[in-house]
PDB file of C-alpha atoms in Angstrom:
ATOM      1  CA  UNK A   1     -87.995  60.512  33.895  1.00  0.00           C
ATOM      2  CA  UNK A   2     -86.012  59.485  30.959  1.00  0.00           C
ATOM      3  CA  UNK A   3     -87.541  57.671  27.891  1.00  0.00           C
ATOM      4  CA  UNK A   4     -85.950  56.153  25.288  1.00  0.00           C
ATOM      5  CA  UNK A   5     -87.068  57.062  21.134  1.00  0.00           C
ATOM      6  CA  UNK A   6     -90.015  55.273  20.358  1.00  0.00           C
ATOM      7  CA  UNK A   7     -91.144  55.275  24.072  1.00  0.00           C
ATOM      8  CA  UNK A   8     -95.530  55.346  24.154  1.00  0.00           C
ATOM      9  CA  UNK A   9     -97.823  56.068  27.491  1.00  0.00           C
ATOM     10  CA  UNK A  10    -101.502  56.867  27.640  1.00  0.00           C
ATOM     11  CA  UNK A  11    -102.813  57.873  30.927  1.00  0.00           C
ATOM     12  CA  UNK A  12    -105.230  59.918  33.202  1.00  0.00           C
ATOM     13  CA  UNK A  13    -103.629  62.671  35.619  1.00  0.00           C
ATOM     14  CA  UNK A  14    -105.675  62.588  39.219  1.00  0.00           C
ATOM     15  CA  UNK A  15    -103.556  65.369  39.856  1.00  0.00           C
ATOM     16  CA  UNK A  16    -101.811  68.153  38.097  1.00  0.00           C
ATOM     17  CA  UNK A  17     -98.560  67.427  36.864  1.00  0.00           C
ATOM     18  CA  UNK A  18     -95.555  70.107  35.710  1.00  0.00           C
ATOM     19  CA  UNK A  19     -93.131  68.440  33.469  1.00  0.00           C
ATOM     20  CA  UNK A  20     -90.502  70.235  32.688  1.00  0.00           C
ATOM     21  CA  UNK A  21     -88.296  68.903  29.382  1.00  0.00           C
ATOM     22  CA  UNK A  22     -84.426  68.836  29.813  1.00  0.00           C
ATOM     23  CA  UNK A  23     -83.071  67.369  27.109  1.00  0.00           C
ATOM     24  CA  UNK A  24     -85.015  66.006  23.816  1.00  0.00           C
ATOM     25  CA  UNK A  25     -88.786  66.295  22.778  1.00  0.00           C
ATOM     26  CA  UNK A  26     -92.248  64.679  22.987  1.00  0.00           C
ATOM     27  CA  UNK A  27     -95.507  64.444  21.094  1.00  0.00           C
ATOM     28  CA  UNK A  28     -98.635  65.518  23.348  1.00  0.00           C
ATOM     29  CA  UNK A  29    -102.030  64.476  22.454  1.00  0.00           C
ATOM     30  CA  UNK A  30    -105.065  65.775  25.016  1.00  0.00           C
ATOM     31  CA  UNK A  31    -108.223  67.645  24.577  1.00  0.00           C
ATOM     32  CA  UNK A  32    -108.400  69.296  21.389  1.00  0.00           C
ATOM     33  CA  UNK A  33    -104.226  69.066  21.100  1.00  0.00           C
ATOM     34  CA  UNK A  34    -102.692  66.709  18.869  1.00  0.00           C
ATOM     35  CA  UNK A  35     -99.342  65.542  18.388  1.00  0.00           C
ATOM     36  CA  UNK A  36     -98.427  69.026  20.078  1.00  0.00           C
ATOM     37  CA  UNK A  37     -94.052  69.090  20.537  1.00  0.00           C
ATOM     38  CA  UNK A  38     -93.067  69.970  23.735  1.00  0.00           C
ATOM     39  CA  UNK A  39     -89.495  70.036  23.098  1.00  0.00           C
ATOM     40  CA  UNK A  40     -86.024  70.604  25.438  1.00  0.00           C
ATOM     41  CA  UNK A  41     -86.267  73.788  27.506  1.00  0.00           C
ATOM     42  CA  UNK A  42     -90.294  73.532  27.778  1.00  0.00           C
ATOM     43  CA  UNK A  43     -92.464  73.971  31.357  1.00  0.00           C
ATOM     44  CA  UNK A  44     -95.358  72.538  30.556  1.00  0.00           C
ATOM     45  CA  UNK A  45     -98.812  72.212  32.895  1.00  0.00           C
ATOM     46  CA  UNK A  46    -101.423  69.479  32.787  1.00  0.00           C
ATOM     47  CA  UNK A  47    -104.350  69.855  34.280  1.00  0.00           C
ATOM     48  CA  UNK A  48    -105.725  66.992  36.619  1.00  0.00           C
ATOM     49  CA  UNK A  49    -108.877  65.002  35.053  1.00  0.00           C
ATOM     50  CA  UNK A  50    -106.507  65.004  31.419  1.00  0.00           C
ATOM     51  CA  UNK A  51    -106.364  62.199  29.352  1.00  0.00           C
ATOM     52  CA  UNK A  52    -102.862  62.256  27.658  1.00  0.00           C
ATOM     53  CA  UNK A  53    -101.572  60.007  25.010  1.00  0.00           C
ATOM     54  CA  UNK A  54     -97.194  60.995  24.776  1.00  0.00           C
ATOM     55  CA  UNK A  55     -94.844  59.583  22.559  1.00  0.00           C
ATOM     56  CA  UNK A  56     -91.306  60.146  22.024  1.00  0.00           C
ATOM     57  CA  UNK A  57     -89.958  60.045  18.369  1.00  0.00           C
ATOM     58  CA  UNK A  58     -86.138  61.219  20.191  1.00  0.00           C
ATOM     59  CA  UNK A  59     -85.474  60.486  23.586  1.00  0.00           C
ATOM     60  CA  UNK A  60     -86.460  62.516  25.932  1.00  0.00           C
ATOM     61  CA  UNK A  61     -85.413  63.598  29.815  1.00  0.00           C
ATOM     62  CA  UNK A  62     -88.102  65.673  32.254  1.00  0.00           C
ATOM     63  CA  UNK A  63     -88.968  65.962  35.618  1.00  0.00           C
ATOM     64  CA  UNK A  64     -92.420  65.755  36.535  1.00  0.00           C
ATOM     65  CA  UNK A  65     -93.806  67.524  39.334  1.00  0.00           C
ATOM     66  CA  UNK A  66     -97.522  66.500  40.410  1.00  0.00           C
ATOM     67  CA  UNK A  67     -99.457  68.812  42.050  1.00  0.00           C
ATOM     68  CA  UNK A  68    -102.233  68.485  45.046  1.00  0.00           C
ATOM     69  CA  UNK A  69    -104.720  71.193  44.026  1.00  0.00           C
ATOM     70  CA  UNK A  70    -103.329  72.678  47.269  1.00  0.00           C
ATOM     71  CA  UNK A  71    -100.412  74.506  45.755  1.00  0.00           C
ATOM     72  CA  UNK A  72    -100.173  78.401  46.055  1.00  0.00           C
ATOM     73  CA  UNK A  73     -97.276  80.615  44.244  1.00  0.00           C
ATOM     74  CA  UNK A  74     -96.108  81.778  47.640  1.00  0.00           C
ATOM     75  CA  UNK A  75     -98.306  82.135  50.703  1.00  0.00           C
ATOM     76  CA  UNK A  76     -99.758  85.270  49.593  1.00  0.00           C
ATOM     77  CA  UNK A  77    -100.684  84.723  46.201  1.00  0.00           C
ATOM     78  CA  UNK A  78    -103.207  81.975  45.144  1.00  0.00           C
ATOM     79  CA  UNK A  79    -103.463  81.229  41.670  1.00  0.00           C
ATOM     80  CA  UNK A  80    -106.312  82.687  41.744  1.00  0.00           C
ATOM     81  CA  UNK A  81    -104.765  86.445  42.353  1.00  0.00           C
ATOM     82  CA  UNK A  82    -103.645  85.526  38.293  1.00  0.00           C
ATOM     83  CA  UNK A  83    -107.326  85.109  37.327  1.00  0.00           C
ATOM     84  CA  UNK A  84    -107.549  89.005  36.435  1.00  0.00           C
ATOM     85  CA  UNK A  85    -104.432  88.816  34.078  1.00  0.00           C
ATOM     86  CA  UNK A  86    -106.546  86.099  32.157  1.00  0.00           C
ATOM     87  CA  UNK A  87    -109.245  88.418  30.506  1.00  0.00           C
ATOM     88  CA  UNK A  88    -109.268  88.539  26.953  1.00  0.00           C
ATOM     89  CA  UNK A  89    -107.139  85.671  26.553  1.00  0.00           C
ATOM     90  CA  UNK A  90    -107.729  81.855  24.395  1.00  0.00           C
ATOM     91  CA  UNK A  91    -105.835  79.003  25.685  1.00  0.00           C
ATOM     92  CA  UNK A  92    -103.035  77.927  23.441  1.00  0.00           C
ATOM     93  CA  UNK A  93    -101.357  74.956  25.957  1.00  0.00           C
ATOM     94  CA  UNK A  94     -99.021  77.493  27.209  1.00  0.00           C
ATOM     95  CA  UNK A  95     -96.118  77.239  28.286  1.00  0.00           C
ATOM     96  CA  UNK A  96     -93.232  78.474  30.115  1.00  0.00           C
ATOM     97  CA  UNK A  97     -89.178  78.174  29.199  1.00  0.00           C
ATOM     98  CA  UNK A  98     -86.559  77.052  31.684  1.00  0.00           C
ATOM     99  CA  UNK A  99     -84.747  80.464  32.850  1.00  0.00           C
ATOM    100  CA  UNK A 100     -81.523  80.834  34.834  1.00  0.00           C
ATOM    101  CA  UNK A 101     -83.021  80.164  38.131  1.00  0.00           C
ATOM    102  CA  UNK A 102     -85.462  77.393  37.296  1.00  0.00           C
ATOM    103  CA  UNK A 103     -82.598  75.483  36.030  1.00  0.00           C
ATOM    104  CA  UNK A 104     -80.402  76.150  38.862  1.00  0.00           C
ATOM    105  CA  UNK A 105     -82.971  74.737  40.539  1.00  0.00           C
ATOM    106  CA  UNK A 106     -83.656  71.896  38.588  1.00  0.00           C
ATOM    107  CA  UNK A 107     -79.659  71.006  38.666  1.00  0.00           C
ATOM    108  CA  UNK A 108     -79.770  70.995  42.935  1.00  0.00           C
ATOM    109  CA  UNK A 109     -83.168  68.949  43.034  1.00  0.00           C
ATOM    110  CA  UNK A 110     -81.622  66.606  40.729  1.00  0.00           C
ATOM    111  CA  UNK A 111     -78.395  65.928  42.773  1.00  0.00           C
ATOM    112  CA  UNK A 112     -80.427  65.515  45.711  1.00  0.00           C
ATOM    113  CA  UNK A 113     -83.053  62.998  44.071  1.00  0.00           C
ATOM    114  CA  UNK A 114     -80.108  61.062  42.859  1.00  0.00           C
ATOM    115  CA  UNK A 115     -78.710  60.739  45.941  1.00  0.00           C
ATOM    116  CA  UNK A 116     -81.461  59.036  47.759  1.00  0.00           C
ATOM    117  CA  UNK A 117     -83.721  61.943  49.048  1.00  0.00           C
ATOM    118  CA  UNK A 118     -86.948  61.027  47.644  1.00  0.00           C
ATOM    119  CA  UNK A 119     -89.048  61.634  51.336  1.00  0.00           C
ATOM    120  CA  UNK A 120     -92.725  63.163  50.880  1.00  0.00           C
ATOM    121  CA  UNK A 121     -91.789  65.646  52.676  1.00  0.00           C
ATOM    122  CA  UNK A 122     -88.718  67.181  51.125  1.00  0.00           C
ATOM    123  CA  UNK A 123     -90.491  66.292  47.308  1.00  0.00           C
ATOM    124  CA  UNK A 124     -93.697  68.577  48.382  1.00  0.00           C
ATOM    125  CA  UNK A 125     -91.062  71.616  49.618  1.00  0.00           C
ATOM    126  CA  UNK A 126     -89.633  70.900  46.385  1.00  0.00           C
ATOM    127  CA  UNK A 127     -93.183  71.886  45.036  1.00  0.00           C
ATOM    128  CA  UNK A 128     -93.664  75.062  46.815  1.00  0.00           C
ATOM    129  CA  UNK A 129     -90.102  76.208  45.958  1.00  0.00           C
ATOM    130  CA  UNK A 130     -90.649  75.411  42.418  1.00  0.00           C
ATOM    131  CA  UNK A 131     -93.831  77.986  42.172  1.00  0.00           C
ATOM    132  CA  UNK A 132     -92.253  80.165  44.220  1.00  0.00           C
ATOM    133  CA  UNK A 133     -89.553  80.792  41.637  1.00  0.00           C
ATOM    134  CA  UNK A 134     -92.253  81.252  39.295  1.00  0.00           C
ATOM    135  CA  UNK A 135     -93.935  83.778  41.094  1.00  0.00           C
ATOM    136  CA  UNK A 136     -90.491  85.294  41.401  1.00  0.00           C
ATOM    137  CA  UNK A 137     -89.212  84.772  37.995  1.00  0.00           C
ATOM    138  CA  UNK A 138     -91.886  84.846  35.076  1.00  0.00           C
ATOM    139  CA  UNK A 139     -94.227  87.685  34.303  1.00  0.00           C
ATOM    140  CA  UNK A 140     -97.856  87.803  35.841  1.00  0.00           C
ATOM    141  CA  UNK A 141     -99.356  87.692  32.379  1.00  0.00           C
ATOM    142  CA  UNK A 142     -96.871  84.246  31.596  1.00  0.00           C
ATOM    143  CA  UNK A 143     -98.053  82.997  34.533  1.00  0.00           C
ATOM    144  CA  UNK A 144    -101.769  83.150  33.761  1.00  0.00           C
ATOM    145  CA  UNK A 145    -101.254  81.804  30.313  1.00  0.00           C
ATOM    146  CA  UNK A 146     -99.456  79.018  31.670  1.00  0.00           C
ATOM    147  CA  UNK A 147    -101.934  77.950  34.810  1.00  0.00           C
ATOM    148  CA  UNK A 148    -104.984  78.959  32.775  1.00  0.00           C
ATOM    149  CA  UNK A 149    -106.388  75.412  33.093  1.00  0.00           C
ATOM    150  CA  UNK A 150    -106.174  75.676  37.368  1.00  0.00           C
ATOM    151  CA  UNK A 151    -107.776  79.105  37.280  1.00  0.00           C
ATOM    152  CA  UNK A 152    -111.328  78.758  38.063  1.00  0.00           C
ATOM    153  CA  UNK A 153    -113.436  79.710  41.287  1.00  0.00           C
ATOM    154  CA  UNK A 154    -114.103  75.864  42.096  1.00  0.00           C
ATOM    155  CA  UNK A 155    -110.854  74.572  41.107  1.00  0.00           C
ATOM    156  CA  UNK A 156    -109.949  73.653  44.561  1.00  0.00           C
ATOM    157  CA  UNK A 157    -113.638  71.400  44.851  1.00  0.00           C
ATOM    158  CA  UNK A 158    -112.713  70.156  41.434  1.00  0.00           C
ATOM    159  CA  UNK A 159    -109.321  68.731  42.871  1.00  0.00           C
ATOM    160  CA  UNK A 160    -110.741  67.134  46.035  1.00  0.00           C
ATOM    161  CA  UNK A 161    -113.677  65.360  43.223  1.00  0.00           C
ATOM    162  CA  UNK A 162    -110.995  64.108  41.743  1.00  0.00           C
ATOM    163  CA  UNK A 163    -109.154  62.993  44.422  1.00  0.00           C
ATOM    164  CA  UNK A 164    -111.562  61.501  45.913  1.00  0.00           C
ATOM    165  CA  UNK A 165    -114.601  60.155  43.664  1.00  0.00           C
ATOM    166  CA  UNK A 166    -113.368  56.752  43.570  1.00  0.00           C
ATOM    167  CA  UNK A 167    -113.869  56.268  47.193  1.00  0.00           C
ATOM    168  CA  UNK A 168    -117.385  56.909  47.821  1.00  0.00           C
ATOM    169  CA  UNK A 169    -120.320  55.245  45.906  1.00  0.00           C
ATOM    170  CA  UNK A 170    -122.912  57.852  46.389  1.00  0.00           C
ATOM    171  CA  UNK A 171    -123.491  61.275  45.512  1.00  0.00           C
ATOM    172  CA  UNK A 172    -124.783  61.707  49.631  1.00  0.00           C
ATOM    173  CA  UNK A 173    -121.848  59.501  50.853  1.00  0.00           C
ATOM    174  CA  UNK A 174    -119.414  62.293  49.034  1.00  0.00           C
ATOM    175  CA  UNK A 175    -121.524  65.161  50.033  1.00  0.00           C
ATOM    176  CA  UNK A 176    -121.205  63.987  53.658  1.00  0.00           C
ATOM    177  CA  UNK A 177    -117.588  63.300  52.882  1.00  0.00           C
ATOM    178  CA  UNK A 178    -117.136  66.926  51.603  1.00  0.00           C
ATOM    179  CA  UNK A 179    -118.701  68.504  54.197  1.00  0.00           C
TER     180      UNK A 179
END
């Protein structure tokens, strides 16, 4: 994305999103954040069921990366496997900074988006490569200050609710649904 000085957008995430800030700054408001500055060089993680309220005061250029509630850091590692690095730890919207390998990464996605390849398919392996280089690349401890708001033990139901809540009418009808 690329947004212009002065640029406003209030929505709710269904999913997770990473954005990850290349160039310029924004103003986050969610939860109990306001006017928080995620700024050029930032990886920053919503989690899905936010309400976020963004403004640019510069221009700004990310690429947002949405998230299924699927999503593992490689096959063998869960988030979950990052919930013991959490103890003792208070939320502070953490976040990450772009290293060597996240922006080579960032610079070949780019091309490739540019030129036309926007298919599902190649934008979820996209996805998986993305945490993979985190899993690769950033500390344990980073990495459970930065996906504190996924790790829970019923973060995977709390996905598919939100997923999927607008679709039934009934608390049965999505129990059935659920399984």
């Amino acid at each position: 994305i690329e947004h212009p000085a002065g640029y406003y957008s209030q929505r709710s995430l269904v999913q997770g999103e990473i954005i990850i800030v290349t160039e310029g700054s924004f103003l986050l408001s969610f939860e109990h954040f306001f006017d928080r500055a995620i700024g050029q060089g930032e990886i920053l993680l919503l989690s899905p069921g936010s309400k976020i309220k963004a403004r640019t005061e510069v221009g700004v250029s990310a690429f947002i990366f949405r998230l299924n509630g699927e999503e593992r850091l490689c096959d063998n590692f869960p988030f979950e496997c990052l919930n013991e690095e959490k103890l003792d730890f208070e939320y502070d919207l953490n976040t990450l900074r772009i290293n060597n390998m996240t922006k080579d990464f960032l610079v070949f996605f780019q091309r490739n988006y540019r030129n036309g390849l926007r298919c599902t398919q190649f934008l979820e392996m996209k996805v998986k490569e993305l945490l993979f280089l985190f899993r690769a690349y950033y500390p344990k401890k980073d990495l459970a200050a930065f996906f504190y708001p996924l790790l829970s033990k019923d973060s995977h139901f709390m996905n598919y609710v939100l997923r999927n809540y607008q679709g039934v009418k009934t608390v049965g009808e999505f129990a059935a649904r659920y399984g």
